[in-house]
Amino acid sequence: MKKIVLAIDSFKGCLSSTQVEAACADSIRKIYPQCQIVSVPIADGGEGMLDALSGLGGTMSGLRVHGPLGKAVDAHYLISVDRKTAYIEMALASGLTLVPVEQRDPMLATTYGTGQLMRHALDHGCRHLVIGLGGSATNDGGLGMLAALGYRFFNQEGNLLCGCGKDLRHVMYVDDSHIHPALKEIQCTAACDVRNPFCGPEGAAYTFAPQKGADRVMVEALDEGLKNWARVMTRITGRDITALPGAGAAGGLGGALAAFLRAGIRPGIDLLLEANRFADRIMDADLIITGEGRADIQTLMGKTPLGVLRLARQAGIPVFLIAGQVENREELLAAGFSQVYAITPQGMPFVQAMRKEIAETNICRAMKELLSPESLNF
């Protein structure tokens, strides 16, 4: 082995992309001391996006913003070297991990903090906003984000709404007379790893709201609210985003970005690989190792490993897929992965496997088994 490229997503709740790749690299060096190892921290547009873009340079800008339930949180975003592009990870301002389990409530959660990050970037001259949609605590259809940018929302009686999930059913009128002036000249890109529509059985509420604290009654109310908000957005902007793939990402934030900010919705992994010049960095590689915390049939729906596999196949480079847990192994192999390997030993309790030091040990064991000269068949 002369060159191995590591492009592995985070093992969420356990190890970051950088930590997973560091553990892999340590083991690889013991097996192939002369091997060139290229580590590319990676993400699919959700949590970890800014870490995956760290190699681009630029400047981190931080500020205190309105968290999902109103409590102030410290967040940051990346400004590109040329000061024109802001990379914003919405989970840092409006993410599920910012809310204790017992307090999670998508009827009350808001994306206002994400909008504050966007407004701050506009105030500092950025005119291209790249928003990573993933890991949200919200299901407000982007109302909070738009409110932070100056939009105001009113119900049938003319009362001002605050812009959270419970307001979706009541929005009737939108006032744009106080919006940030730069919104008329910006370019916006939404990066996500899902293709769910805005509302309906596969939409934001039914698919994602339960994990954010919604019960059945809440889910139904949120979906009805999203349907109402979609009708209002169509009337105001002329854009019907109801069935737009990805519009349901981050509780409908994708749809609001597409309707009001004319955002293009792109697979996050494609955007991250492009930004990191991945196609150039894998040239002459003997092997690429990718992975994520759990690999299953959803991996083939646009997750990190699939994006890596697509570029690797164009270059004729074999790809090994590792994950904490693996299901649908045969389907993953059929998709083109040369190896599909679950690092967690059979029978190990999940809580134990999620411990950082245990996961690192399991990764090292996996590298030894996968990369020993007698195991390789290419």
Coordinates of N, CA and C in Angstrom, one line a residue, residues 45-144:
G45 N -23.4 17.5 5.4 CA -24.2 18.8 5.5 C -24.7 19.1 6.8
G46 N -24.8 18.0 7.7 CA -25.3 18.2 9.0 C -24.2 18.5 10.0
E47 N -24.3 17.9 11.2 CA -23.3 18.1 12.2 C -21.9 17.8 11.7
G48 N -20.9 18.6 12.0 CA -19.6 18.3 11.6 C -19.2 19.0 10.3
M49 N -20.1 19.8 9.7 CA -19.8 20.4 8.4 C -18.6 21.4 8.5
L50 N -18.6 22.2 9.6 CA -17.5 23.1 9.7 C -16.2 22.5 9.9
D51 N -16.2 21.4 10.6 CA -14.9 20.6 10.8 C -14.4 20.1 9.5
A52 N -15.4 19.6 8.7 CA -15.0 19.1 7.4 C -14.5 20.1 6.4
L53 N -14.8 21.4 6.7 CA -14.3 22.5 5.8 C -13.1 23.2 6.4
S54 N -12.5 22.6 7.5 CA -11.4 23.3 8.1 C -10.2 23.5 7.2
G55 N -10.0 22.6 6.3 CA -8.9 22.7 5.4 C -9.0 23.8 4.4
L56 N -10.1 24.5 4.3 CA -10.3 25.5 3.3 C -9.6 26.8 3.8
G57 N -9.2 26.9 5.1 CA -8.8 28.2 5.6 C -9.9 29.0 5.9
G58 N -9.7 30.3 5.9 CA -10.8 31.2 6.2 C -10.8 31.6 7.7
T59 N -11.8 32.2 8.2 CA -11.9 32.7 9.5 C -13.2 32.3 10.2
M60 N -13.1 31.8 11.4 CA -14.3 31.5 12.2 C -14.8 32.8 12.9
S61 N -16.1 33.0 12.8 CA -16.7 34.1 13.4 C -17.8 33.6 14.4
G62 N -17.7 34.1 15.6 CA -18.6 33.6 16.7 C -19.5 34.7 17.2
L63 N -20.6 34.3 17.7 CA -21.5 35.2 18.4 C -22.5 34.4 19.2
R64 N -23.1 35.1 20.1 CA -24.1 34.5 21.0 C -25.5 34.7 20.3
V65 N -26.2 33.6 20.2 CA -27.5 33.6 19.5 C -28.6 33.0 20.3
H66 N -29.8 33.1 19.8 CA -31.0 32.6 20.4 C -31.1 31.1 20.1
G67 N -31.0 30.3 21.2 CA -31.0 28.8 21.0 C -32.4 28.3 20.6
P68 N -32.6 27.0 20.4 CA -33.8 26.5 19.9 C -35.0 26.8 20.8
L69 N -34.8 26.9 22.1 CA -35.9 27.2 23.0 C -35.8 28.6 23.7
G70 N -34.9 29.4 23.1 CA -34.8 30.8 23.6 C -33.5 31.0 24.5
K71 N -33.0 30.0 25.1 CA -31.8 30.2 25.9 C -30.6 30.5 25.0
A72 N -29.8 31.5 25.4 CA -28.7 32.0 24.5 C -27.6 30.9 24.4
V73 N -27.1 30.7 23.3 CA -26.0 29.7 23.0 C -24.9 30.4 22.2
D74 N -23.7 29.9 22.4 CA -22.6 30.4 21.6 C -22.4 29.6 20.4
A75 N -22.4 30.3 19.2 CA -22.3 29.6 17.9 C -21.3 30.3 17.1
H76 N -20.9 29.6 16.0 CA -19.9 30.2 15.1 C -20.2 29.7 13.7
Y77 N -19.6 30.4 12.7 CA -19.6 30.0 11.3 C -18.3 30.3 10.7
L78 N -18.1 29.8 9.5 CA -16.8 30.0 8.8 C -17.0 31.0 7.6
I79 N -16.1 32.0 7.6 CA -16.1 32.9 6.4 C -14.9 32.5 5.6
S80 N -15.1 32.4 4.3 CA -14.1 32.0 3.3 C -12.9 33.0 3.3
V81 N -11.8 32.6 2.7 CA -10.6 33.4 2.6 C -10.9 34.7 1.8
D82 N -11.8 34.6 0.8 CA -12.1 35.8 0.0 C -13.2 36.7 0.7
R83 N -13.7 36.3 1.8 CA -14.7 37.0 2.6 C -16.1 37.1 1.9
K84 N -16.3 36.3 0.9 CA -17.5 36.3 0.2 C -18.5 35.3 0.6
T85 N -18.1 34.1 1.1 CA -18.9 33.0 1.4 C -18.9 32.7 2.9
A86 N -20.1 32.5 3.5 CA -20.3 32.1 4.8 C -20.8 30.6 4.9
Y87 N -20.1 29.8 5.6 CA -20.6 28.4 5.8 C -21.2 28.3 7.2
I88 N -22.5 28.0 7.2 CA -23.2 28.0 8.5 C -23.8 26.6 8.8
E89 N -23.5 26.1 9.9 CA -24.0 24.8 10.4 C -25.1 25.0 11.3
M90 N -26.3 24.8 10.8 CA -27.5 25.2 11.6 C -27.6 24.5 12.9
A91 N -27.0 23.3 13.0 CA -27.1 22.6 14.3 C -26.4 23.3 15.4
L92 N -25.4 24.2 15.1 CA -24.7 24.9 16.1 C -25.6 25.9 16.8
A93 N -26.6 26.4 16.1 CA -27.5 27.4 16.7 C -28.9 26.9 17.0
S94 N -29.3 25.9 16.3 CA -30.7 25.4 16.4 C -30.7 23.8 16.5
G95 N -29.7 23.3 17.0 CA -29.5 21.8 17.0 C -30.2 21.1 18.1
L96 N -30.5 19.8 17.9 CA -31.2 18.9 18.9 C -30.3 18.7 20.1
T97 N -29.0 18.7 19.9 CA -28.1 18.4 21.0 C -28.0 19.6 22.0
L98 N -28.6 20.7 21.6 CA -28.6 21.9 22.5 C -29.8 21.9 23.5
V99 N -30.7 20.9 23.3 CA -31.9 20.8 24.1 C -31.9 19.5 24.9
P100 N -32.0 19.5 26.2 CA -32.1 18.3 27.0 C -33.3 17.5 26.6
V101 N -33.2 16.2 26.6 CA -34.2 15.3 26.1 C -35.6 15.6 26.7
E102 N -35.6 15.9 28.0 CA -36.9 16.1 28.6 C -37.6 17.5 28.2
Q103 N -36.8 18.4 27.6 CA -37.3 19.7 27.2 C -37.6 19.8 25.7
R104 N -37.4 18.7 24.9 CA -37.5 18.8 23.5 C -39.0 19.0 23.1
D105 N -39.3 20.0 22.3 CA -40.6 20.3 21.9 C -40.6 21.1 20.6
P106 N -40.9 20.4 19.4 CA -40.8 21.1 18.2 C -42.0 22.1 17.9
M107 N -43.0 22.1 18.8 CA -44.0 23.1 18.7 C -43.4 24.5 19.2
L108 N -42.4 24.5 20.1 CA -41.9 25.7 20.6 C -40.5 26.1 20.0
A109 N -39.8 25.1 19.5 CA -38.5 25.3 19.0 C -38.4 26.2 17.7
T110 N -37.4 27.0 17.6 CA -37.3 27.9 16.5 C -35.9 27.9 15.9
T111 N -35.8 28.3 14.6 CA -34.6 28.5 13.9 C -34.1 29.9 13.9
Y112 N -34.6 30.7 14.9 CA -34.2 32.1 14.9 C -32.7 32.3 15.0
G113 N -32.0 31.4 15.8 CA -30.6 31.5 16.0 C -29.8 31.3 14.7
T114 N -30.3 30.4 13.9 CA -29.7 30.2 12.6 C -29.8 31.4 11.7
G115 N -30.9 32.1 11.8 CA -31.1 33.3 11.0 C -30.2 34.4 11.5
Q116 N -29.9 34.4 12.9 CA -29.0 35.4 13.4 C -27.6 35.2 12.8
L117 N -27.2 34.0 12.7 CA -25.9 33.7 12.1 C -25.8 34.2 10.7
M118 N -26.9 34.0 9.9 CA -27.0 34.4 8.5 C -27.0 35.9 8.5
R119 N -27.7 36.6 9.3 CA -27.7 38.1 9.3 C -26.4 38.6 9.7
H120 N -25.7 38.0 10.6 CA -24.3 38.5 11.0 C -23.4 38.3 9.8
A121 N -23.5 37.2 9.1 CA -22.7 37.0 7.9 C -22.9 38.1 6.8
L122 N -24.2 38.4 6.6 CA -24.6 39.5 5.7 C -24.0 40.8 6.1
D123 N -24.1 41.1 7.4 CA -23.6 42.4 7.9 C -22.1 42.5 7.7
H124 N -21.4 41.4 7.6 CA -20.0 41.4 7.4 C -19.5 41.1 5.9
G125 N -20.5 41.4 5.0 CA -20.1 41.4 3.6 C -20.3 40.1 2.8
C126 N -20.6 39.0 3.5 CA -20.8 37.7 2.8 C -22.1 37.8 1.9
R127 N -21.9 37.3 0.7 CA -23.1 37.4 -0.2 C -23.4 36.0 -0.8
H128 N -22.7 35.0 -0.3 CA -23.0 33.6 -0.6 C -23.1 32.9 0.7
L129 N -24.3 32.4 1.0 CA -24.5 31.6 2.2 C -24.7 30.2 1.9
V130 N -23.9 29.3 2.6 CA -24.1 27.9 2.5 C -24.5 27.4 3.8
I131 N -25.8 26.9 3.9 CA -26.4 26.5 5.1 C -26.4 24.9 5.2
G132 N -25.8 24.4 6.2 CA -25.8 22.9 6.4 C -27.1 22.6 7.2
L133 N -27.9 21.7 6.7 CA -29.2 21.4 7.3 C -29.1 20.0 7.9
G134 N -29.1 19.9 9.1 CA -29.1 18.6 9.8 C -28.9 18.7 11.3
G135 N -29.5 17.7 12.0 CA -29.4 17.7 13.4 C -30.2 18.8 14.1
S136 N -31.3 19.2 13.5 CA -32.1 20.3 14.1 C -33.0 19.8 15.2
A137 N -33.3 20.8 16.1 CA -34.3 20.6 17.1 C -35.7 21.1 16.7
T138 N -35.8 21.6 15.5 CA -36.9 22.5 15.1 C -37.8 21.8 14.0
N139 N -39.0 22.4 14.0 CA -40.0 22.0 12.9 C -40.8 23.3 12.7
D140 N -40.1 24.4 12.5 CA -40.9 25.7 12.3 C -41.0 26.1 10.9
G141 N -40.6 25.2 9.9 CA -40.7 25.6 8.5 C -39.9 26.8 8.1
G142 N -38.9 27.1 9.0 CA -38.0 28.3 8.7 C -38.5 29.6 9.1
L143 N -39.6 29.6 9.8 CA -40.2 30.9 10.3 C -39.2 31.7 11.2
G144 N -38.6 31.0 12.1 CA -37.7 31.7 13.0 C -36.5 32.3 12.2

